[in-house]
Amino acid sequence: MEEVPDPAVRRPTDAVVRVVLACICGSDLWAYRGESSREPGQRIGHEFLGVVEETGSQVTGLRPGDLVVSPFVWSDGTCDYCAEGLTTSCPAGGFWGQVGSDGGQGEAVRVPFADATLVRLPAEALSDDRLLAGLLTLSDVLGTGHHAAVGAGVRPGATVAVVGDGAVGLCGVLAARRLGAERIIALGRHEARTAIARTFGASDVVAERGEAAVEAVRELTAGHGAHAVIEAVGTEQSMRTAVAVTRDGGTVGYVGVPHGSGTGLDLSDMFDRNVSLRGGVAPVRTYIPELLPDILDGTIDPSPVFDLTVGLDGVPGGYKAMDERIALKVLVKA
């Protein structure tokens, strides 16, 4: 933990947001473990919501005092990619915590392109801790799980398998149920997490891994596999499992950040079985308007993915808890 200068408006399209809630992401652990390059003093944290403190002269849709949530990538809202909904490819965009930017795990953040990036939330949510935690998932994990479900082609009546029992995988279960899946098979072996998966809509849980997991899913689906498979881990083994449990003609929606997964896909097998692969980094800013109303009216409640709460001073302990799998996802009260 370090003291740094308070953020300030630098450009007319900026806003300064005082962070109310942030959280630690599983992908943050790669930096914690020293497996991704970092520069001394580089900020971290890409999921946050808070209150607008100051706006630049060209910000017209927000004002000080507004409660807002931010997606994990800022974007200008005017380029071709933003118009197409692929906000993560915005040439003027960026990722919180990259060199030179603020991170969400702090007291305040300077937000570029505030009108295009931030989404206003009902002010009354500030008095409802459970709702506020659910709204925070819009910044990444809920939208990422939804992106995987959309990529996998989840539809009413479909059988869905979800590989990975982290927060994104669990949100993938929730997204699959929301999109009308008839049967959802959650692959995971941590009982506390699979209990949440069942709450979110999983009808079956497979605790095995590797070939044993493939056999179990095949047995549950009369030997066919799942129409849609969500891959939310990013390793070679998880991708192999995802492809193997996909029904012929089905699709894998992958959102697990790749690490050690540069090999392992048998394109001949995928070709022979007409298995498709779609996914990547989730343009969650595009999904927030669709998902927000369902959280507000209680149709979905993703807040159970947070099972440990810390203050800013407790963030190092939060990383340790997630690294040791003591915690699923850590909520940070700034």
mmCIF file of C-alpha atoms in Angstrom:
data_model
loop_
_atom_site.group_PDB
_atom_site.id
_atom_site.type_symbol
_atom_site.label_atom_id
_atom_site.label_comp_id
_atom_site.label_asym_id
_atom_site.label_seq_id
_atom_site.Cartn_x
_atom_site.Cartn_y
_atom_site.Cartn_z
ATOM 1 C CA MET A 1 0.000 0.000 0.000
ATOM 2 C CA GLU A 2 1.339 3.427 -0.957
ATOM 3 C CA GLU A 3 0.209 7.028 -0.815
ATOM 4 C CA VAL A 4 0.063 8.600 -4.285
ATOM 5 C CA PRO A 5 -1.079 12.019 -5.536
ATOM 6 C CA ASP A 6 -4.835 12.478 -5.713
ATOM 7 C CA PRO A 7 -6.177 12.140 -9.253
ATOM 8 C CA ALA A 8 -7.375 15.284 -10.996
ATOM 9 C CA VAL A 9 -9.151 16.180 -14.221
ATOM 10 C CA ARG A 10 -6.538 16.490 -16.969
ATOM 11 C CA ARG A 11 -8.718 16.592 -20.055
ATOM 12 C CA PRO A 12 -12.185 18.060 -20.683
ATOM 13 C CA THR A 13 -13.697 14.554 -21.046
ATOM 14 C CA ASP A 14 -12.322 13.275 -17.715
ATOM 15 C CA ALA A 15 -14.097 12.630 -14.443
ATOM 16 C CA VAL A 16 -12.673 11.866 -11.024
ATOM 17 C CA VAL A 17 -14.495 9.073 -9.180
ATOM 18 C CA ARG A 18 -14.161 8.472 -5.463
ATOM 19 C CA VAL A 19 -14.139 4.690 -5.084
ATOM 20 C CA VAL A 20 -16.795 3.168 -2.826
ATOM 21 C CA LEU A 21 -16.309 -0.512 -3.704
ATOM 22 C CA ALA A 22 -13.622 -2.365 -5.602
ATOM 23 C CA CYS A 23 -12.521 -5.985 -5.667
ATOM 24 C CA ILE A 24 -9.690 -8.355 -6.464
ATOM 25 C CA CYS A 25 -9.882 -10.340 -9.699
ATOM 26 C CA GLY A 26 -8.440 -13.768 -10.317
ATOM 27 C CA SER A 27 -6.408 -12.264 -13.145
ATOM 28 C CA ASP A 28 -4.782 -9.893 -10.612
ATOM 29 C CA LEU A 29 -3.157 -12.949 -9.058
ATOM 30 C CA TRP A 30 -0.815 -13.346 -12.025
ATOM 31 C CA ALA A 31 0.820 -10.063 -11.023
ATOM 32 C CA TYR A 32 0.748 -11.067 -7.350
ATOM 33 C CA ARG A 33 2.540 -14.304 -8.209
ATOM 34 C CA GLY A 34 5.115 -12.512 -10.337
ATOM 35 C CA GLU A 35 3.943 -14.230 -13.512
ATOM 36 C CA SER A 36 3.062 -11.025 -15.366
ATOM 37 C CA SER A 37 5.411 -8.098 -15.811
ATOM 38 C CA ARG A 38 4.919 -5.060 -13.612
ATOM 39 C CA GLU A 39 6.745 -1.763 -13.197
ATOM 40 C CA PRO A 40 7.574 -0.395 -9.743
ATOM 41 C CA GLY A 41 4.680 1.739 -8.535
ATOM 42 C CA GLN A 42 2.255 0.464 -11.172
ATOM 43 C CA ARG A 43 -1.334 0.550 -9.919
ATOM 44 C CA ILE A 44 -3.668 -2.428 -9.933
ATOM 45 C CA GLY A 45 -7.393 -3.182 -9.811
ATOM 46 C CA HIS A 46 -9.835 -2.905 -12.708
ATOM 47 C CA GLU A 47 -13.230 -3.327 -11.027
ATOM 48 C CA PHE A 48 -14.796 -0.445 -9.138
ATOM 49 C CA LEU A 49 -17.843 1.685 -8.548
ATOM 50 C CA GLY A 50 -18.025 5.001 -6.777
ATOM 51 C CA VAL A 51 -19.232 8.577 -6.663
ATOM 52 C CA VAL A 52 -18.305 11.266 -9.182
ATOM 53 C CA GLU A 53 -16.333 14.032 -7.480
ATOM 54 C CA GLU A 54 -15.369 16.241 -10.410
ATOM 55 C CA THR A 55 -15.997 16.409 -14.144
ATOM 56 C CA GLY A 56 -14.256 18.040 -17.077
ATOM 57 C CA SER A 57 -15.848 20.836 -19.068
ATOM 58 C CA GLN A 58 -17.001 18.531 -21.887
ATOM 59 C CA VAL A 59 -18.658 15.921 -19.660
ATOM 60 C CA THR A 60 -22.408 16.368 -20.126
ATOM 61 C CA GLY A 61 -24.003 13.138 -18.898
ATOM 62 C CA LEU A 62 -22.618 13.061 -15.379
ATOM 63 C CA ARG A 63 -22.312 15.431 -12.480
ATOM 64 C CA PRO A 64 -20.680 15.390 -9.048
ATOM 65 C CA GLY A 65 -22.569 13.162 -6.646
ATOM 66 C CA ASP A 66 -23.629 10.581 -9.226
ATOM 67 C CA LEU A 67 -23.108 6.938 -8.265
ATOM 68 C CA VAL A 68 -21.439 5.152 -11.196
ATOM 69 C CA VAL A 69 -19.927 1.812 -12.169
ATOM 70 C CA SER A 70 -16.988 1.478 -14.511
ATOM 71 C CA PRO A 71 -16.201 -1.358 -16.925
ATOM 72 C CA PHE A 72 -12.644 -2.667 -16.738
ATOM 73 C CA VAL A 73 -11.680 -0.869 -19.962
ATOM 74 C CA TRP A 74 -12.324 2.785 -20.741
ATOM 75 C CA SER A 75 -13.430 3.694 -24.270
ATOM 76 C CA ASP A 76 -14.316 6.840 -26.202
ATOM 77 C CA GLY A 77 -17.749 5.764 -27.442
ATOM 78 C CA THR A 78 -17.198 7.311 -30.874
ATOM 79 C CA CYS A 79 -14.934 4.954 -32.832
ATOM 80 C CA ASP A 80 -16.100 2.213 -35.197
ATOM 81 C CA TYR A 81 -15.373 -0.501 -32.660
ATOM 82 C CA CYS A 82 -17.421 1.235 -29.968
ATOM 83 C CA ALA A 83 -20.273 1.638 -32.450
ATOM 84 C CA GLU A 84 -20.089 -2.109 -33.100
ATOM 85 C CA GLY A 85 -20.114 -2.885 -29.379
ATOM 86 C CA LEU A 86 -16.498 -4.048 -29.218
ATOM 87 C CA THR A 87 -15.435 -1.396 -26.732
ATOM 88 C CA THR A 88 -12.370 -3.393 -25.679
ATOM 89 C CA SER A 89 -10.821 -2.698 -29.117
ATOM 90 C CA CYS A 90 -11.277 1.086 -28.921
ATOM 91 C CA PRO A 91 -8.006 2.639 -30.181
ATOM 92 C CA ALA A 92 -8.274 5.382 -27.565
ATOM 93 C CA GLY A 93 -9.193 2.968 -24.799
ATOM 94 C CA GLY A 94 -7.176 1.518 -21.983
ATOM 95 C CA PHE A 95 -7.158 -0.826 -19.011
ATOM 96 C CA TRP A 96 -7.244 0.322 -15.393
ATOM 97 C CA GLY A 97 -3.902 -0.237 -13.734
ATOM 98 C CA GLN A 98 -1.878 -0.053 -16.929
ATOM 99 C CA VAL A 99 1.275 2.040 -16.681
ATOM 100 C CA GLY A 100 0.339 5.686 -16.161
ATOM 101 C CA SER A 101 -3.293 5.092 -15.139
ATOM 102 C CA ASP A 102 -5.057 4.788 -11.815
ATOM 103 C CA GLY A 103 -6.183 1.423 -10.511
ATOM 104 C CA GLY A 104 -9.504 0.549 -8.959
ATOM 105 C CA GLN A 105 -7.897 -0.711 -5.746
ATOM 106 C CA GLY A 106 -7.417 2.776 -4.382
ATOM 107 C CA GLU A 107 -9.302 5.758 -3.038
ATOM 108 C CA ALA A 108 -10.019 7.523 -6.342
ATOM 109 C CA VAL A 109 -9.643 7.124 -10.106
ATOM 110 C CA ARG A 110 -9.319 9.539 -13.002
ATOM 111 C CA VAL A 111 -11.647 8.251 -15.714
ATOM 112 C CA PRO A 112 -10.969 9.222 -19.346
ATOM 113 C CA PHE A 113 -13.986 9.582 -21.670
ATOM 114 C CA ALA A 114 -16.271 9.604 -18.655
ATOM 115 C CA ASP A 115 -19.526 9.990 -20.587
ATOM 116 C CA ALA A 116 -18.801 6.914 -22.715
ATOM 117 C CA THR A 117 -17.183 4.802 -20.001
ATOM 118 C CA LEU A 118 -19.179 5.261 -16.807
ATOM 119 C CA VAL A 119 -22.747 4.102 -16.229
ATOM 120 C CA ARG A 120 -24.940 5.905 -13.712
ATOM 121 C CA LEU A 121 -26.549 3.826 -10.964
ATOM 122 C CA PRO A 122 -29.491 4.628 -8.669
ATOM 123 C CA ALA A 123 -28.264 6.693 -5.728
ATOM 124 C CA GLU A 124 -30.344 4.629 -3.297
ATOM 125 C CA ALA A 125 -28.115 1.621 -3.977
ATOM 126 C CA LEU A 126 -25.559 3.211 -1.652
ATOM 127 C CA SER A 127 -27.713 2.181 1.305
ATOM 128 C CA ASP A 128 -28.035 -1.466 0.224
ATOM 129 C CA ASP A 129 -24.767 -3.358 0.663
ATOM 130 C CA ARG A 130 -25.952 -6.525 -1.079
ATOM 131 C CA LEU A 131 -27.284 -4.630 -4.099
ATOM 132 C CA LEU A 132 -24.136 -2.525 -4.272
ATOM 133 C CA ALA A 133 -21.980 -5.677 -4.330
ATOM 134 C CA GLY A 134 -24.149 -7.129 -7.093
ATOM 135 C CA LEU A 135 -23.794 -3.926 -9.112
ATOM 136 C CA LEU A 136 -20.012 -4.090 -8.772
ATOM 137 C CA THR A 137 -19.989 -7.360 -10.741
ATOM 138 C CA LEU A 138 -21.073 -5.325 -13.780
ATOM 139 C CA SER A 139 -17.533 -3.975 -13.946
ATOM 140 C CA ASP A 140 -16.157 -7.370 -15.021
ATOM 141 C CA VAL A 141 -17.195 -10.826 -13.854
ATOM 142 C CA LEU A 142 -20.923 -10.742 -14.620
ATOM 143 C CA GLY A 143 -20.391 -9.210 -18.055
ATOM 144 C CA THR A 144 -17.537 -11.628 -18.731
ATOM 145 C CA GLY A 145 -19.657 -14.637 -17.787
ATOM 146 C CA HIS A 146 -22.414 -13.260 -20.010
ATOM 147 C CA HIS A 147 -19.936 -12.799 -22.871
ATOM 148 C CA ALA A 148 -18.947 -16.456 -22.586
ATOM 149 C CA ALA A 149 -22.576 -17.554 -22.580
ATOM 150 C CA VAL A 150 -23.365 -15.419 -25.627
ATOM 151 C CA GLY A 151 -20.254 -16.667 -27.412
ATOM 152 C CA ALA A 152 -21.189 -20.257 -26.640
ATOM 153 C CA GLY A 153 -24.622 -19.700 -28.117
ATOM 154 C CA VAL A 154 -26.617 -20.418 -24.968
ATOM 155 C CA ARG A 155 -30.304 -20.473 -25.847
ATOM 156 C CA PRO A 156 -33.582 -21.579 -24.294
ATOM 157 C CA GLY A 157 -33.660 -25.347 -23.891
ATOM 158 C CA ALA A 158 -29.911 -25.820 -24.333
ATOM 159 C CA THR A 159 -27.638 -27.989 -22.225
ATOM 160 C CA VAL A 160 -24.674 -25.951 -20.987
ATOM 161 C CA ALA A 161 -21.423 -27.046 -19.351
ATOM 162 C CA VAL A 162 -19.307 -24.533 -17.404
ATOM 163 C CA VAL A 163 -15.610 -25.294 -16.973
ATOM 164 C CA GLY A 164 -14.254 -23.381 -13.988
ATOM 165 C CA ASP A 165 -15.685 -22.600 -10.551
ATOM 166 C CA GLY A 166 -14.160 -19.160 -10.053
ATOM 167 C CA ALA A 167 -16.230 -15.977 -9.993
ATOM 168 C CA VAL A 168 -16.388 -15.772 -13.800
ATOM 169 C CA GLY A 169 -17.455 -19.397 -14.134
ATOM 170 C CA LEU A 170 -20.143 -18.917 -11.507
ATOM 171 C CA CYS A 171 -21.366 -15.806 -13.303
ATOM 172 C CA GLY A 172 -21.375 -17.916 -16.462
ATOM 173 C CA VAL A 173 -23.806 -20.278 -14.719
ATOM 174 C CA LEU A 174 -25.974 -17.299 -13.775
ATOM 175 C CA ALA A 175 -25.815 -15.946 -17.331
ATOM 176 C CA ALA A 176 -26.733 -19.322 -18.824
ATOM 177 C CA ARG A 177 -29.773 -19.578 -16.570
ATOM 178 C CA ARG A 178 -30.782 -16.011 -17.466
ATOM 179 C CA LEU A 179 -30.574 -16.878 -21.177
ATOM 180 C CA GLY A 180 -32.896 -19.843 -20.715
ATOM 181 C CA ALA A 181 -30.623 -22.898 -20.569
ATOM 182 C CA GLU A 182 -32.583 -26.005 -19.608
ATOM 183 C CA ARG A 183 -29.685 -27.861 -18.016
ATOM 184 C CA ILE A 184 -26.439 -26.441 -16.632
ATOM 185 C CA ILE A 185 -23.540 -28.701 -15.662
ATOM 186 C CA ALA A 186 -20.949 -26.985 -13.457
ATOM 187 C CA LEU A 187 -17.455 -28.471 -13.436
ATOM 188 C CA GLY A 188 -15.730 -27.728 -10.144
ATOM 189 C CA ARG A 189 -14.500 -29.485 -7.045
ATOM 190 C CA HIS A 190 -14.666 -26.807 -4.350
ATOM 191 C CA GLU A 191 -17.851 -27.477 -2.415
ATOM 192 C CA ALA A 192 -18.445 -23.890 -1.305
ATOM 193 C CA ARG A 193 -18.217 -22.736 -4.907
ATOM 194 C CA THR A 194 -20.345 -25.480 -6.394
ATOM 195 C CA ALA A 195 -22.962 -24.697 -3.758
ATOM 196 C CA ILE A 196 -23.110 -21.166 -5.200
ATOM 197 C CA ALA A 197 -23.277 -22.679 -8.691
ATOM 198 C CA ARG A 198 -26.378 -24.618 -7.671
ATOM 199 C CA THR A 199 -27.898 -21.449 -6.226
ATOM 200 C CA PHE A 200 -27.169 -19.693 -9.525
ATOM 201 C CA GLY A 201 -28.928 -22.399 -11.528
ATOM 202 C CA ALA A 202 -26.621 -25.390 -12.004
ATOM 203 C CA SER A 203 -28.595 -28.612 -12.207
ATOM 204 C CA ASP A 204 -25.558 -30.908 -12.002
ATOM 205 C CA VAL A 205 -22.026 -30.697 -10.582
ATOM 206 C CA VAL A 206 -19.040 -32.654 -11.886
ATOM 207 C CA ALA A 207 -16.123 -32.709 -9.451
ATOM 208 C CA GLU A 208 -13.791 -34.832 -11.571
ATOM 209 C CA ARG A 209 -11.045 -33.374 -13.771
ATOM 210 C CA GLY A 210 -9.473 -34.316 -17.079
ATOM 211 C CA GLU A 211 -10.719 -37.466 -18.779
ATOM 212 C CA ALA A 212 -12.838 -38.379 -15.778
ATOM 213 C CA ALA A 213 -14.686 -35.056 -16.087
ATOM 214 C CA VAL A 214 -15.255 -35.638 -19.800
ATOM 215 C CA GLU A 215 -16.675 -39.091 -19.107
ATOM 216 C CA ALA A 216 -18.946 -37.710 -16.379
ATOM 217 C CA VAL A 217 -20.376 -34.981 -18.621
ATOM 218 C CA ARG A 218 -20.867 -37.434 -21.459
ATOM 219 C CA GLU A 219 -22.678 -39.792 -19.117
ATOM 220 C CA LEU A 220 -24.987 -36.988 -17.981
ATOM 221 C CA THR A 221 -25.816 -36.112 -21.587
ATOM 222 C CA ALA A 222 -26.464 -39.573 -23.023
ATOM 223 C CA GLY A 223 -22.997 -39.573 -24.564
ATOM 224 C CA HIS A 224 -23.514 -36.419 -26.617
ATOM 225 C CA GLY A 225 -22.001 -33.565 -24.591
ATOM 226 C CA ALA A 226 -23.301 -30.027 -24.111
ATOM 227 C CA HIS A 227 -24.695 -27.735 -26.806
ATOM 228 C CA ALA A 228 -22.822 -24.782 -25.289
ATOM 229 C CA VAL A 229 -19.679 -24.823 -23.148
ATOM 230 C CA ILE A 230 -18.294 -21.928 -21.128
ATOM 231 C CA GLU A 231 -14.525 -22.033 -20.570
ATOM 232 C CA ALA A 232 -13.587 -19.721 -17.681
ATOM 233 C CA VAL A 233 -10.098 -20.840 -16.649
ATOM 234 C CA GLY A 234 -7.617 -20.336 -19.489
ATOM 235 C CA THR A 235 -5.288 -23.313 -19.081
ATOM 236 C CA GLU A 236 -4.501 -25.985 -21.647
ATOM 237 C CA GLN A 237 -6.276 -28.628 -19.570
ATOM 238 C CA SER A 238 -9.425 -26.533 -19.167
ATOM 239 C CA MET A 239 -9.604 -25.824 -22.899
ATOM 240 C CA ARG A 240 -9.073 -29.502 -23.734
ATOM 241 C CA THR A 241 -11.874 -30.395 -21.329
ATOM 242 C CA ALA A 242 -14.159 -27.725 -22.780
ATOM 243 C CA VAL A 243 -13.752 -28.980 -26.343
ATOM 244 C CA ALA A 244 -14.104 -32.605 -25.283
ATOM 245 C CA VAL A 245 -17.423 -32.044 -23.493
ATOM 246 C CA THR A 246 -18.919 -30.079 -26.398
ATOM 247 C CA ARG A 247 -21.636 -31.793 -28.392
ATOM 248 C CA ASP A 248 -21.030 -32.178 -32.134
ATOM 249 C CA GLY A 249 -22.164 -28.918 -33.695
ATOM 250 C CA GLY A 250 -21.780 -27.061 -30.407
ATOM 251 C CA THR A 251 -19.730 -24.028 -29.422
ATOM 252 C CA VAL A 252 -17.159 -23.204 -26.756
ATOM 253 C CA GLY A 253 -17.354 -19.651 -25.398
ATOM 254 C CA TYR A 254 -13.957 -18.922 -23.877
ATOM 255 C CA VAL A 255 -13.151 -16.047 -21.540
ATOM 256 C CA GLY A 256 -10.465 -17.539 -19.306
ATOM 257 C CA VAL A 257 -7.353 -15.367 -19.636
ATOM 258 C CA PRO A 258 -4.929 -17.691 -21.462
ATOM 259 C CA HIS A 259 -1.970 -18.850 -19.409
ATOM 260 C CA GLY A 260 -0.120 -21.937 -20.538
ATOM 261 C CA SER A 261 -2.828 -22.604 -23.104
ATOM 262 C CA GLY A 262 -0.996 -21.870 -26.336
ATOM 263 C CA THR A 263 -1.341 -25.496 -27.343
ATOM 264 C CA GLY A 264 -3.861 -28.216 -26.751
ATOM 265 C CA LEU A 265 -6.570 -27.556 -29.330
ATOM 266 C CA ASP A 266 -7.018 -30.391 -31.791
ATOM 267 C CA LEU A 267 -8.338 -28.567 -34.842
ATOM 268 C CA SER A 268 -8.904 -31.821 -36.691
ATOM 269 C CA ASP A 269 -11.206 -33.024 -33.931
ATOM 270 C CA MET A 270 -13.030 -29.694 -33.901
ATOM 271 C CA PHE A 271 -13.324 -29.784 -37.690
ATOM 272 C CA ASP A 272 -14.663 -33.336 -37.745
ATOM 273 C CA ARG A 273 -17.247 -32.592 -35.055
ATOM 274 C CA ASN A 274 -18.188 -29.081 -36.252
ATOM 275 C CA VAL A 275 -17.199 -27.583 -32.896
ATOM 276 C CA SER A 276 -16.901 -23.794 -32.911
ATOM 277 C CA LEU A 277 -14.813 -21.525 -30.687
ATOM 278 C CA ARG A 278 -15.824 -17.958 -29.840
ATOM 279 C CA GLY A 279 -14.869 -15.558 -27.091
ATOM 280 C CA GLY A 280 -12.060 -13.372 -25.859
ATOM 281 C CA VAL A 281 -11.884 -10.274 -23.713
ATOM 282 C CA ALA A 282 -15.428 -9.214 -22.813
ATOM 283 C CA PRO A 283 -16.739 -5.794 -23.923
ATOM 284 C CA VAL A 284 -18.616 -5.432 -20.646
ATOM 285 C CA ARG A 285 -19.499 -1.764 -21.237
ATOM 286 C CA THR A 286 -21.773 -2.960 -24.034
ATOM 287 C CA TYR A 287 -23.509 -5.452 -21.742
ATOM 288 C CA ILE A 288 -24.094 -3.213 -18.704
ATOM 289 C CA PRO A 289 -27.337 -1.612 -19.983
ATOM 290 C CA GLU A 290 -28.770 -5.080 -20.641
ATOM 291 C CA LEU A 291 -27.749 -6.629 -17.324
ATOM 292 C CA LEU A 292 -28.295 -3.675 -14.991
ATOM 293 C CA PRO A 293 -32.122 -3.813 -14.890
ATOM 294 C CA ASP A 294 -32.094 -7.502 -13.928
ATOM 295 C CA ILE A 295 -29.873 -6.776 -10.923
ATOM 296 C CA LEU A 296 -31.970 -3.802 -9.867
ATOM 297 C CA ASP A 297 -35.244 -5.743 -9.966
ATOM 298 C CA GLY A 298 -33.785 -8.860 -8.340
ATOM 299 C CA THR A 299 -34.068 -11.151 -11.353
ATOM 300 C CA ILE A 300 -30.422 -12.043 -10.791
ATOM 301 C CA ASP A 301 -28.205 -11.577 -7.745
ATOM 302 C CA PRO A 302 -24.505 -12.113 -8.422
ATOM 303 C CA SER A 303 -23.393 -10.757 -5.024
ATOM 304 C CA PRO A 304 -22.666 -14.225 -3.500
ATOM 305 C CA VAL A 305 -19.425 -14.388 -5.532
ATOM 306 C CA PHE A 306 -17.948 -12.107 -2.847
ATOM 307 C CA ASP A 307 -17.112 -14.128 0.252
ATOM 308 C CA LEU A 308 -14.546 -11.911 1.983
ATOM 309 C CA THR A 309 -14.587 -8.161 2.592
ATOM 310 C CA VAL A 310 -11.541 -6.033 3.434
ATOM 311 C CA GLY A 311 -10.643 -2.369 3.645
ATOM 312 C CA LEU A 312 -7.822 -0.874 1.599
ATOM 313 C CA ASP A 313 -5.307 -1.767 4.300
ATOM 314 C CA GLY A 314 -6.508 -5.363 4.081
ATOM 315 C CA VAL A 315 -5.944 -5.738 0.342
ATOM 316 C CA PRO A 316 -2.596 -7.580 0.723
ATOM 317 C CA GLY A 317 -4.334 -10.128 2.941
ATOM 318 C CA GLY A 318 -7.115 -10.359 0.379
ATOM 319 C CA TYR A 319 -4.628 -11.333 -2.310
ATOM 320 C CA LYS A 320 -3.154 -13.962 -0.013
ATOM 321 C CA ALA A 321 -6.609 -15.392 0.712
ATOM 322 C CA MET A 322 -7.471 -15.660 -2.988
ATOM 323 C CA ASP A 323 -4.051 -17.054 -3.889
ATOM 324 C CA GLU A 324 -4.477 -19.784 -1.278
ATOM 325 C CA ARG A 325 -8.093 -20.393 -2.361
ATOM 326 C CA ILE A 326 -9.370 -19.463 1.055
ATOM 327 C CA ALA A 327 -11.529 -16.815 -0.614
ATOM 328 C CA LEU A 328 -13.422 -16.926 -3.901
ATOM 329 C CA LYS A 329 -13.489 -13.194 -4.616
ATOM 330 C CA VAL A 330 -12.550 -10.366 -2.276
ATOM 331 C CA LEU A 331 -14.643 -7.220 -1.957
ATOM 332 C CA VAL A 332 -12.722 -4.042 -1.110
ATOM 333 C CA LYS A 333 -14.445 -1.246 0.779
ATOM 334 C CA ALA A 334 -12.502 1.885 -0.002
#
